[in-house]
Tab-separated table of C-alpha atoms in Angstrom:
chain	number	residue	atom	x	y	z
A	1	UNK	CA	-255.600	337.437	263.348
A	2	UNK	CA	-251.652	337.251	263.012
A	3	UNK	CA	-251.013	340.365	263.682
A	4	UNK	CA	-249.792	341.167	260.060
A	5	UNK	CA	-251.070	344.069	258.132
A	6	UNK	CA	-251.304	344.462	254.520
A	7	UNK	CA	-247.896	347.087	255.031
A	8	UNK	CA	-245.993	344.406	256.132
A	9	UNK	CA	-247.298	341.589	253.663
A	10	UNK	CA	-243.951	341.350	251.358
A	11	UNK	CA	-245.252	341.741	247.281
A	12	UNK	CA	-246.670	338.538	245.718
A	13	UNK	CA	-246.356	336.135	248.291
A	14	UNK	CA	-249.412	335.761	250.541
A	15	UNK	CA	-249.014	336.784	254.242
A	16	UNK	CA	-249.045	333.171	256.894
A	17	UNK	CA	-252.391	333.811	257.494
A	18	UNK	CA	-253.294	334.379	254.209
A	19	UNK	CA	-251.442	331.003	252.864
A	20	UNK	CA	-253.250	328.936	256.150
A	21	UNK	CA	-256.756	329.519	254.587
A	22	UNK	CA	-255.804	329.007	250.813
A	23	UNK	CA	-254.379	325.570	251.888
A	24	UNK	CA	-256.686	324.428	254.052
A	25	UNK	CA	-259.705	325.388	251.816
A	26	UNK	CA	-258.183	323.728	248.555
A	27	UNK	CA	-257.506	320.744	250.498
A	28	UNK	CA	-260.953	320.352	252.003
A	29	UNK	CA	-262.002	321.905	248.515
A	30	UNK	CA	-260.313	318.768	246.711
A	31	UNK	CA	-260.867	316.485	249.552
A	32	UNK	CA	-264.847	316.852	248.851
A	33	UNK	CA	-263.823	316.847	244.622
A	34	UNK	CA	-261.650	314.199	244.366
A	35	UNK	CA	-261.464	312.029	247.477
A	36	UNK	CA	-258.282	311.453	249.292
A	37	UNK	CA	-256.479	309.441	247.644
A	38	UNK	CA	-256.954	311.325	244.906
A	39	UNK	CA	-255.919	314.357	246.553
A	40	UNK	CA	-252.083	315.495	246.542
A	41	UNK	CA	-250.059	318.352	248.334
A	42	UNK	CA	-249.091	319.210	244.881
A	43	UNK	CA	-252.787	319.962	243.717
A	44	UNK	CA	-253.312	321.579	246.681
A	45	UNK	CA	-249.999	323.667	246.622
A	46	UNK	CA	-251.350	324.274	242.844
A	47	UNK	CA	-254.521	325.399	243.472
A	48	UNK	CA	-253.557	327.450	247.232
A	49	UNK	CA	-250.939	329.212	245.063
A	50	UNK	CA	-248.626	328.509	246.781
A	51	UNK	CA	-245.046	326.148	246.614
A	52	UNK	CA	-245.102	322.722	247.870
A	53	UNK	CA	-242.721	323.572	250.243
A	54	UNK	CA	-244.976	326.123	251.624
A	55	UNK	CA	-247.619	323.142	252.425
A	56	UNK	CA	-245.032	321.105	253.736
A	57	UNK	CA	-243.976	323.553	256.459
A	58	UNK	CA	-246.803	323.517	257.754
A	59	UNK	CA	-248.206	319.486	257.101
A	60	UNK	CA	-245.663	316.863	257.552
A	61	UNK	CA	-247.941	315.074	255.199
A	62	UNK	CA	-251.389	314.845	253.394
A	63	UNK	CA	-253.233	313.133	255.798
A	64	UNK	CA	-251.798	315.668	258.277
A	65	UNK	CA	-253.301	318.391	256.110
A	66	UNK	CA	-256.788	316.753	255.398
A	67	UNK	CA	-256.687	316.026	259.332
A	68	UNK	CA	-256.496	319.784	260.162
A	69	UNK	CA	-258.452	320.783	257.440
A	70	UNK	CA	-261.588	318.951	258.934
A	71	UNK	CA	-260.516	320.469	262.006
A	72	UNK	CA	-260.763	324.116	261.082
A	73	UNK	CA	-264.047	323.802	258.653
A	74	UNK	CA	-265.585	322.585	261.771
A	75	UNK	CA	-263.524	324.917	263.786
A	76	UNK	CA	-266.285	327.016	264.503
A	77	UNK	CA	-269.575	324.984	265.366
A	78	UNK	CA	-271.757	327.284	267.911
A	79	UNK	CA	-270.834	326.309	271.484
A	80	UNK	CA	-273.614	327.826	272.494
A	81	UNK	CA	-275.852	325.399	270.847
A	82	UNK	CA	-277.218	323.330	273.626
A	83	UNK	CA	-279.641	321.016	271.552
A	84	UNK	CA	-282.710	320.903	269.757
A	85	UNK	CA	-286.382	321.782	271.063
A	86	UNK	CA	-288.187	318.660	269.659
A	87	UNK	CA	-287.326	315.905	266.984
A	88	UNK	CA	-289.279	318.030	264.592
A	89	UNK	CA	-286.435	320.417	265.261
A	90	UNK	CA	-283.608	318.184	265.143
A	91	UNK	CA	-284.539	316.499	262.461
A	92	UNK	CA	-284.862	319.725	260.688
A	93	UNK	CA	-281.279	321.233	261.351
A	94	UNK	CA	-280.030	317.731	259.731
A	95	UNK	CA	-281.793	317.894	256.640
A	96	UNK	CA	-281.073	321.602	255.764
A	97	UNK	CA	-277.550	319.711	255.894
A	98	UNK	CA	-278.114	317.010	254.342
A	99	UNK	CA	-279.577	319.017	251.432
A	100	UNK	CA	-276.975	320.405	250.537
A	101	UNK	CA	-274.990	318.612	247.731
A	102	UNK	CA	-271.206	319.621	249.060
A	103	UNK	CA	-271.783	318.310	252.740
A	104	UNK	CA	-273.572	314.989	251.218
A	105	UNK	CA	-270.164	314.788	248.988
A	106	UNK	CA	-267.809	315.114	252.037
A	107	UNK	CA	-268.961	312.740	253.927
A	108	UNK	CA	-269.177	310.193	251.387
A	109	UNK	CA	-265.369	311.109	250.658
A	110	UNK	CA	-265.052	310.480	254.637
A	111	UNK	CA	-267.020	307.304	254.913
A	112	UNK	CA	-265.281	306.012	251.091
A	113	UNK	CA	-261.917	306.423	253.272
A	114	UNK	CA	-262.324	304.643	255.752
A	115	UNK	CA	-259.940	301.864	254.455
A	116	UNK	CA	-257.273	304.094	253.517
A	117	UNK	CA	-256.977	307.343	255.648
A	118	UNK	CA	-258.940	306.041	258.761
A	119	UNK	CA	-257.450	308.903	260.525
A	120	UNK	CA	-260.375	311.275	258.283
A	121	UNK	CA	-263.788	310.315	259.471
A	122	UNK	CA	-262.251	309.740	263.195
A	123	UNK	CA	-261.043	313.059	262.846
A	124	UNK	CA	-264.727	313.989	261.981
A	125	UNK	CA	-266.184	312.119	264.362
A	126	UNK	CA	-263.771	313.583	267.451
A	127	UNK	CA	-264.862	317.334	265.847
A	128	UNK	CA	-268.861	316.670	265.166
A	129	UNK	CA	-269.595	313.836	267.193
A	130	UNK	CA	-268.560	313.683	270.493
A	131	UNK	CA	-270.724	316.656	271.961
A	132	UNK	CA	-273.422	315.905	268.882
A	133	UNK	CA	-273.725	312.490	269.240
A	134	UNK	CA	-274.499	313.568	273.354
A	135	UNK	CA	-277.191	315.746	272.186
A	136	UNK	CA	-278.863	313.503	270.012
A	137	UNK	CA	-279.197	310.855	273.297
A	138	UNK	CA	-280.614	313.625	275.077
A	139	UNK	CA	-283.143	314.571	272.508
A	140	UNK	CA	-284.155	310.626	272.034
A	141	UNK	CA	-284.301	310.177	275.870
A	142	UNK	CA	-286.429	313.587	276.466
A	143	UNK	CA	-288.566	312.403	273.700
A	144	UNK	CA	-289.523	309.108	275.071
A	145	UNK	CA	-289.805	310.064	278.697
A	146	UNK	CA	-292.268	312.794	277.326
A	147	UNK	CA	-294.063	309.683	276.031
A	148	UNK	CA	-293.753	310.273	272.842
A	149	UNK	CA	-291.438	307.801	271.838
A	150	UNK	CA	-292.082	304.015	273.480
A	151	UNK	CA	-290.483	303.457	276.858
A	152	UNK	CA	-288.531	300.701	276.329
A	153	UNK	CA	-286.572	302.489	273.195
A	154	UNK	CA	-282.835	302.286	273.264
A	155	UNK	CA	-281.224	305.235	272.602
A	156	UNK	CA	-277.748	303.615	271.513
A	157	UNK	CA	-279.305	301.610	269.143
A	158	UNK	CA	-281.520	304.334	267.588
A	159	UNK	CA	-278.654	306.622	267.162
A	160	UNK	CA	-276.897	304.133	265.331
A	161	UNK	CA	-279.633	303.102	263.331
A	162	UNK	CA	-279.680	306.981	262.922
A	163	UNK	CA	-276.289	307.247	261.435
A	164	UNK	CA	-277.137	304.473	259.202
A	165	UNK	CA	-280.340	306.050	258.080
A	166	UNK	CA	-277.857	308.869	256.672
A	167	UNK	CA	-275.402	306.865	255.069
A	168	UNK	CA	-278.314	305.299	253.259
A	169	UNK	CA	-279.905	308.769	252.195
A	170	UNK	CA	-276.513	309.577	251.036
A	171	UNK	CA	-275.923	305.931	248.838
A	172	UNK	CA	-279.264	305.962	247.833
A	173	UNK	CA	-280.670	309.494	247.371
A	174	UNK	CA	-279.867	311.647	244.520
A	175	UNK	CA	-278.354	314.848	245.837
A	176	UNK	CA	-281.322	317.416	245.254
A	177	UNK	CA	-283.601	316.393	246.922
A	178	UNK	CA	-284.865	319.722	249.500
A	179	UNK	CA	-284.869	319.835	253.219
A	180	UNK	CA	-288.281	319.189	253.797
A	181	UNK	CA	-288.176	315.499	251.638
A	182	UNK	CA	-285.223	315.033	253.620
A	183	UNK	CA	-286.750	315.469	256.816
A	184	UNK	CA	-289.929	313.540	256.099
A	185	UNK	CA	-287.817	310.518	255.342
A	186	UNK	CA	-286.619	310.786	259.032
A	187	UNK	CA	-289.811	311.080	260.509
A	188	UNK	CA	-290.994	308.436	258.373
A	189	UNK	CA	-288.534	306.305	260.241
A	190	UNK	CA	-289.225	307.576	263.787
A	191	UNK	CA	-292.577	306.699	262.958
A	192	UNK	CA	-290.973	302.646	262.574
A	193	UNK	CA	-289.801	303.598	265.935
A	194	UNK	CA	-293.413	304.087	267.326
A	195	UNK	CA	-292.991	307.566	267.491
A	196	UNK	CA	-296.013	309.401	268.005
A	197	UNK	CA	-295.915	313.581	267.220
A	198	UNK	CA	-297.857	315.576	270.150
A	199	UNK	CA	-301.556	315.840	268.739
A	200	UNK	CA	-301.474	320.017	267.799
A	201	UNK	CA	-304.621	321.379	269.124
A	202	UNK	CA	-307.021	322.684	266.653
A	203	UNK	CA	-308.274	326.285	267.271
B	1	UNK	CA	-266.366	275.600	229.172
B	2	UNK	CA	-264.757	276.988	226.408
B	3	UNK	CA	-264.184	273.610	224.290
B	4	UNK	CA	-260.206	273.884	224.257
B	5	UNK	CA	-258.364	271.473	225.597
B	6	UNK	CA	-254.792	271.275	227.325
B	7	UNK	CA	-253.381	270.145	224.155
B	8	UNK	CA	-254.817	272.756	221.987
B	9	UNK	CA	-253.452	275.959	224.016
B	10	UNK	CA	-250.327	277.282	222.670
B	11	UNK	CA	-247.224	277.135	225.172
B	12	UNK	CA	-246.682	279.932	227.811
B	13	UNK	CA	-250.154	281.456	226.488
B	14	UNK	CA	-253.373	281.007	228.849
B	15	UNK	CA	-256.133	279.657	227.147
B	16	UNK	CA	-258.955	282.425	226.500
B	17	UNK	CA	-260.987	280.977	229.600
B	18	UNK	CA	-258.228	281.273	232.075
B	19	UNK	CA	-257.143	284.651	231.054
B	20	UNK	CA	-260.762	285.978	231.326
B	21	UNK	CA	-260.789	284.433	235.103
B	22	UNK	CA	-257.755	285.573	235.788
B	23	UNK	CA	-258.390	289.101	234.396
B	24	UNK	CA	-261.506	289.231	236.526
B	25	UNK	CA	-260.036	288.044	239.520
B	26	UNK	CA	-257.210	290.780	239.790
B	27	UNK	CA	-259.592	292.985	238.876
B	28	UNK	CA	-261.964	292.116	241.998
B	29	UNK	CA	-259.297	291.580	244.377
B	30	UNK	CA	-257.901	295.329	243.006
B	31	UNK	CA	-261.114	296.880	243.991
B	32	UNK	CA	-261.269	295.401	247.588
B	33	UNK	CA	-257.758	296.246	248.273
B	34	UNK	CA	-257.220	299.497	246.332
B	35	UNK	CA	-260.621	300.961	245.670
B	36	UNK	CA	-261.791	301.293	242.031
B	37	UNK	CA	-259.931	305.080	241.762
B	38	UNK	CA	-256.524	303.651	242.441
B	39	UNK	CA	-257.058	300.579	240.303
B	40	UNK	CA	-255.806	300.545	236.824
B	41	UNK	CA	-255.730	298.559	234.126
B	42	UNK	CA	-251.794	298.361	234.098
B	43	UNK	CA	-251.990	296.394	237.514
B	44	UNK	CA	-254.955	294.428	236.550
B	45	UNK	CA	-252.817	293.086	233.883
B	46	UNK	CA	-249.635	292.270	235.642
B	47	UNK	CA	-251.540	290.316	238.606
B	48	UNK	CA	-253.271	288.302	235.926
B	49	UNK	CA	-250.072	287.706	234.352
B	50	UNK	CA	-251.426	288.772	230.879
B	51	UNK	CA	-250.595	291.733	228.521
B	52	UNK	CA	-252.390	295.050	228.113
B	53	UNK	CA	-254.005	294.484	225.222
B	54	UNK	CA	-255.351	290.939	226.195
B	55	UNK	CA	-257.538	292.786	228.961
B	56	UNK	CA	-258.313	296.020	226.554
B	57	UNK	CA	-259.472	293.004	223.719
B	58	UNK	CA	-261.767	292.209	225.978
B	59	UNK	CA	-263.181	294.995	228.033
B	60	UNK	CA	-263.414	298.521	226.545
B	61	UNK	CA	-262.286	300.584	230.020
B	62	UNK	CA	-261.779	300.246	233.629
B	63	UNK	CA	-264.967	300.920	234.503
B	64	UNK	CA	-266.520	297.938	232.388
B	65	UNK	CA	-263.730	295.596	233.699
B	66	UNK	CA	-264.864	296.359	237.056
B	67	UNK	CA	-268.786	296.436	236.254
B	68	UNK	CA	-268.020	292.998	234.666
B	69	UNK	CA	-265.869	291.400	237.460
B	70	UNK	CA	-268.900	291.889	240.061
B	71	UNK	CA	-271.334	290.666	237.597
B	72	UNK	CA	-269.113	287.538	236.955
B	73	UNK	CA	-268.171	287.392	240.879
B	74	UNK	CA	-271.897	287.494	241.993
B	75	UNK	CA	-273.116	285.104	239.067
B	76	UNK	CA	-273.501	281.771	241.287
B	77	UNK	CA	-275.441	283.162	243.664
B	78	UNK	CA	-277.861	279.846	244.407
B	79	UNK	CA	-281.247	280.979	241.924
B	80	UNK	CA	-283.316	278.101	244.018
B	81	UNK	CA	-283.152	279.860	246.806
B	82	UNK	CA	-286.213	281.924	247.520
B	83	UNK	CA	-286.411	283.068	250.873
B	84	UNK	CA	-285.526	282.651	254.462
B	85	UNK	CA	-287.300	280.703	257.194
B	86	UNK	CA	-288.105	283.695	259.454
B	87	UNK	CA	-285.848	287.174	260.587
B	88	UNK	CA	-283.552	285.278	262.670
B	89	UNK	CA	-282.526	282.754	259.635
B	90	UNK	CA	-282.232	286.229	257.384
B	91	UNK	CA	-280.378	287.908	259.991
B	92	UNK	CA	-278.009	284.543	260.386
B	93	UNK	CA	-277.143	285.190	256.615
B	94	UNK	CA	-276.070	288.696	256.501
B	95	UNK	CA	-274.231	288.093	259.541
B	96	UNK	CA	-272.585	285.256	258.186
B	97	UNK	CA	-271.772	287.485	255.176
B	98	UNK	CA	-270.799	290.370	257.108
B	99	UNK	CA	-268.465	288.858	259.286
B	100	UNK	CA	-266.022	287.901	256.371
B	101	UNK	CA	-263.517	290.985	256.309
B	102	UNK	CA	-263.474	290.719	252.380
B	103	UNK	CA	-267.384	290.846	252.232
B	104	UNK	CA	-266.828	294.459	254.111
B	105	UNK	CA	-264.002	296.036	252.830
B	106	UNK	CA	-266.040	295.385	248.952
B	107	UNK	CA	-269.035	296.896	250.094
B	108	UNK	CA	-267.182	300.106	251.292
B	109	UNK	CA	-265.169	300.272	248.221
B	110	UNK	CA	-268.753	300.318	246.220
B	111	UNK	CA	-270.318	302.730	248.630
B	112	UNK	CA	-266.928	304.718	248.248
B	113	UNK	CA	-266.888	305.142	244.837
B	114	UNK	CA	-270.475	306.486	244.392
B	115	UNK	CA	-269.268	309.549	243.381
B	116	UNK	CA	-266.697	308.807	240.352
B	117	UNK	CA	-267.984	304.891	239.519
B	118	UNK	CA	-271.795	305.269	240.018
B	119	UNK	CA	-271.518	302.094	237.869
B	120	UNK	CA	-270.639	299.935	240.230
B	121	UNK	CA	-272.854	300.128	243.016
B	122	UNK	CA	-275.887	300.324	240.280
B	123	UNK	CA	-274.468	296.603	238.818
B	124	UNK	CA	-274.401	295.562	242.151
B	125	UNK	CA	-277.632	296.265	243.284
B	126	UNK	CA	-279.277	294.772	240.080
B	127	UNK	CA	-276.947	291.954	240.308
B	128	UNK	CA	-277.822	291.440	243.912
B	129	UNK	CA	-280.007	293.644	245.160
B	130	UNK	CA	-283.671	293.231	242.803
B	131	UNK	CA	-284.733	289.518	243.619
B	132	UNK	CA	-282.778	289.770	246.889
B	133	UNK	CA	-284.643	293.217	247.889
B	134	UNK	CA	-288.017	291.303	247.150
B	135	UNK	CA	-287.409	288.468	249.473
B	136	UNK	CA	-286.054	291.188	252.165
B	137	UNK	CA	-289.565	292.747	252.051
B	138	UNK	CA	-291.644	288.853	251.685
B	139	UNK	CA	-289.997	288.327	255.157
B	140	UNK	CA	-290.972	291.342	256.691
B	141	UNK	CA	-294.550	291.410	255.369
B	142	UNK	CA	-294.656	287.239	256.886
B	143	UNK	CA	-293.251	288.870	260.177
B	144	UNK	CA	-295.399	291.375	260.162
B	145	UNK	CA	-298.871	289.542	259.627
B	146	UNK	CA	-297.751	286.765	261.942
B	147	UNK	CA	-297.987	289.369	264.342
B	148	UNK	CA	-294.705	289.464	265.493
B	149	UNK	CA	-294.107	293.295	264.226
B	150	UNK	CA	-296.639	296.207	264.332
B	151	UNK	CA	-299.254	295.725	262.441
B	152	UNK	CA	-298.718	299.419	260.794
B	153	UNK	CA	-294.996	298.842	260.314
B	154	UNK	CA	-293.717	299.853	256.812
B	155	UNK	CA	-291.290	297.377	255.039
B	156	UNK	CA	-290.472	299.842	252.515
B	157	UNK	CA	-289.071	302.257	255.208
B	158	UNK	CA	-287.995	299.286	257.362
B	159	UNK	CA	-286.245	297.920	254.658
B	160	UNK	CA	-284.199	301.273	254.059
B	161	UNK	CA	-283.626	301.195	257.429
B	162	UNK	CA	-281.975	297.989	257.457
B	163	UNK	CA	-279.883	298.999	254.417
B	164	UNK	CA	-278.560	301.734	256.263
B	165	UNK	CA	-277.929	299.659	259.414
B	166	UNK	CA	-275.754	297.557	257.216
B	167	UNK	CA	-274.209	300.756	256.417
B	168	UNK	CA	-273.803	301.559	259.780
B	169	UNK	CA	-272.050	298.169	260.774
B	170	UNK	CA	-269.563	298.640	258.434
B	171	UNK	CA	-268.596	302.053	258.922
B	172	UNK	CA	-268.516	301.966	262.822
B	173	UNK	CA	-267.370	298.397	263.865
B	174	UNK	CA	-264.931	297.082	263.942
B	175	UNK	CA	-263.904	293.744	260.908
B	176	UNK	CA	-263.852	290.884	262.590
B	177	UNK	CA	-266.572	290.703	264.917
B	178	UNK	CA	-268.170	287.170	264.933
B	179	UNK	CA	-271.652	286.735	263.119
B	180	UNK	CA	-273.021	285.783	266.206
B	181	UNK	CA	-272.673	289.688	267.534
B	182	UNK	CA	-273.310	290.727	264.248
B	183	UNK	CA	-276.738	289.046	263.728
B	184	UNK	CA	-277.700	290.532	267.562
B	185	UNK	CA	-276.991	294.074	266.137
B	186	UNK	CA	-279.329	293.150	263.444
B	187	UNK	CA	-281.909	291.593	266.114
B	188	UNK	CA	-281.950	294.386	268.569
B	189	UNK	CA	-282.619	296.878	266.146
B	190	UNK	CA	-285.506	295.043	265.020
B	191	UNK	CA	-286.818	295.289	268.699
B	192	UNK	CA	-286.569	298.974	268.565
B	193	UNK	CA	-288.869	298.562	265.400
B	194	UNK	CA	-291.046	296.110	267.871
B	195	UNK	CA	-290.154	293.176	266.967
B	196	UNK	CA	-291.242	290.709	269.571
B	197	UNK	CA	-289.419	286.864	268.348
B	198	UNK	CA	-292.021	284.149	269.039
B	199	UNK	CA	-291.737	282.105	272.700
B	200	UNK	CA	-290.220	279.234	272.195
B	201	UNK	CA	-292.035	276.721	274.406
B	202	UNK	CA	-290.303	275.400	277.008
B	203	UNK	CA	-290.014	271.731	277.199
């Protein structure tokens, strides 16, 4: 990806590329462990094997480095995702995330920062949300003008109250639990919303 | 409370009730401002203006300290109180309680440290949450069989839901909005649930 091949990769100290991806995946790596302000360059240097100075070449600072490091784990979302058939669908993609205990912990560590290092979850947010949060709308508004969801629904508000419906499965969920529990409890609340699944025709 | 008097404390030493308040107090106002991770029992000390071994005497670790400072911050709470009036009395109390910066900022701090003090947000859901949960779900039942939400509405689910649009609120706007605009963010959610206020007569 640099350009650098193992010939030219001087003995014991890891090629640019090579360093890049150790420090960015002990940051996030601690990031998700430890929180961020638990989190310093020296850990990370530590556990990247590399020198501080190394880190500091390339961050001017920690939040720089968690900053970026959201960046790149999210680096490479599928632009060719264009949305989700049905809420059955949706609603499935989020709980095969939400079941798994590392992407519960992260953002917990983003939301429990919000005090501190606001710059992480609007980071997050700029990377996941923007184009997401579009897609969701679109999903909500095809699903109520397909009648399935009741007319006068606002789609703002239901995304938000979407949001919150994951921070609460986060606070007040044990980690564990599979995709499918996951994904009832959404549909259990789309249900509050009045909305009503597409009868499936018996054979 | 304690039965000494002024006369009885020894010079330049608080008297065992004062240190305990003051101990508790830094140790609440630590949380808020630091978090519980970057609290310690050092600076707990120092901002109550007593020594290390007064506040180890009396609590065995951080982690008690802090699980006893929301105890003894919550312990007032008014125990005649049992219930509101109807959702938009309910929904003038959280907002009330939400628009107060401190109120916020505590609630994200326990949220935040789920992961490394599970303690604390388990105290202060039994401190606040069992009796206060119960009335939640009294008001929505009323609501509900006063016909003013859908008859098959869930206030188990509902009551999640609300938890999670607290959640929400304090993740994604703003401190300082007035608990006027708070309480309609509360309000027009529960119109996406169908709520439907009674008319008020015109006179």
């Amino acid at each position: 990806m640099t350009g650098a091949t193992p010939a030219q990769r001087p003995a014991g100290r890891p090629r640019s590329q090579e360093a890049d991806t150790a420090i960015l995946t002990a940051a996030l790596d601690l990031l998700i462990e430890l929180g961020a302000a638990q989190t310093s360059i020296e850990q990370v240097a530590r556990r990247a094997g590399v020198t501080r100075a190394t880190v500091y070449r390339r961050f001017a600072d920690k939040t720089e480095l968690l900053v970026r490091a959201l960046e790149w784990a999210n680096h490479d979302h599928d632009p060719d995702f264009t949305g989700w058939r049905d809420l059955d669908h949706m609603f499935g993609d989020w709980a095969e995330h939400l079941a798994d205990p590392r992407n519960r912990r992260l953002l917990r560590r983003l939301y429990g920062s919000v005090d501190d290092y606001p710059e992480l979850i609007t980071t997050y947010r700029s990377v996941n949300g923007g184009r997401r949060a579009a897609l969701v709308r679109e999903m909500l508004t095809r699903t109520r003008d397909l009648g399935l969801l009741p007319p006068d629904i606002d789609v703002d508000v239901v995304s938000e109250l979407l949001s919150g419906a994951v921070l609460n499965h986060l606070g007040t969920h044990r980690d564990g639990e599979s995709a499918e529990t996951v994904k009832r409890y959404f549909m259990e609340i789309m249900r509050q919303l009045g909305h009503r699944p597409p009868v499936t025709r018996k054979r």
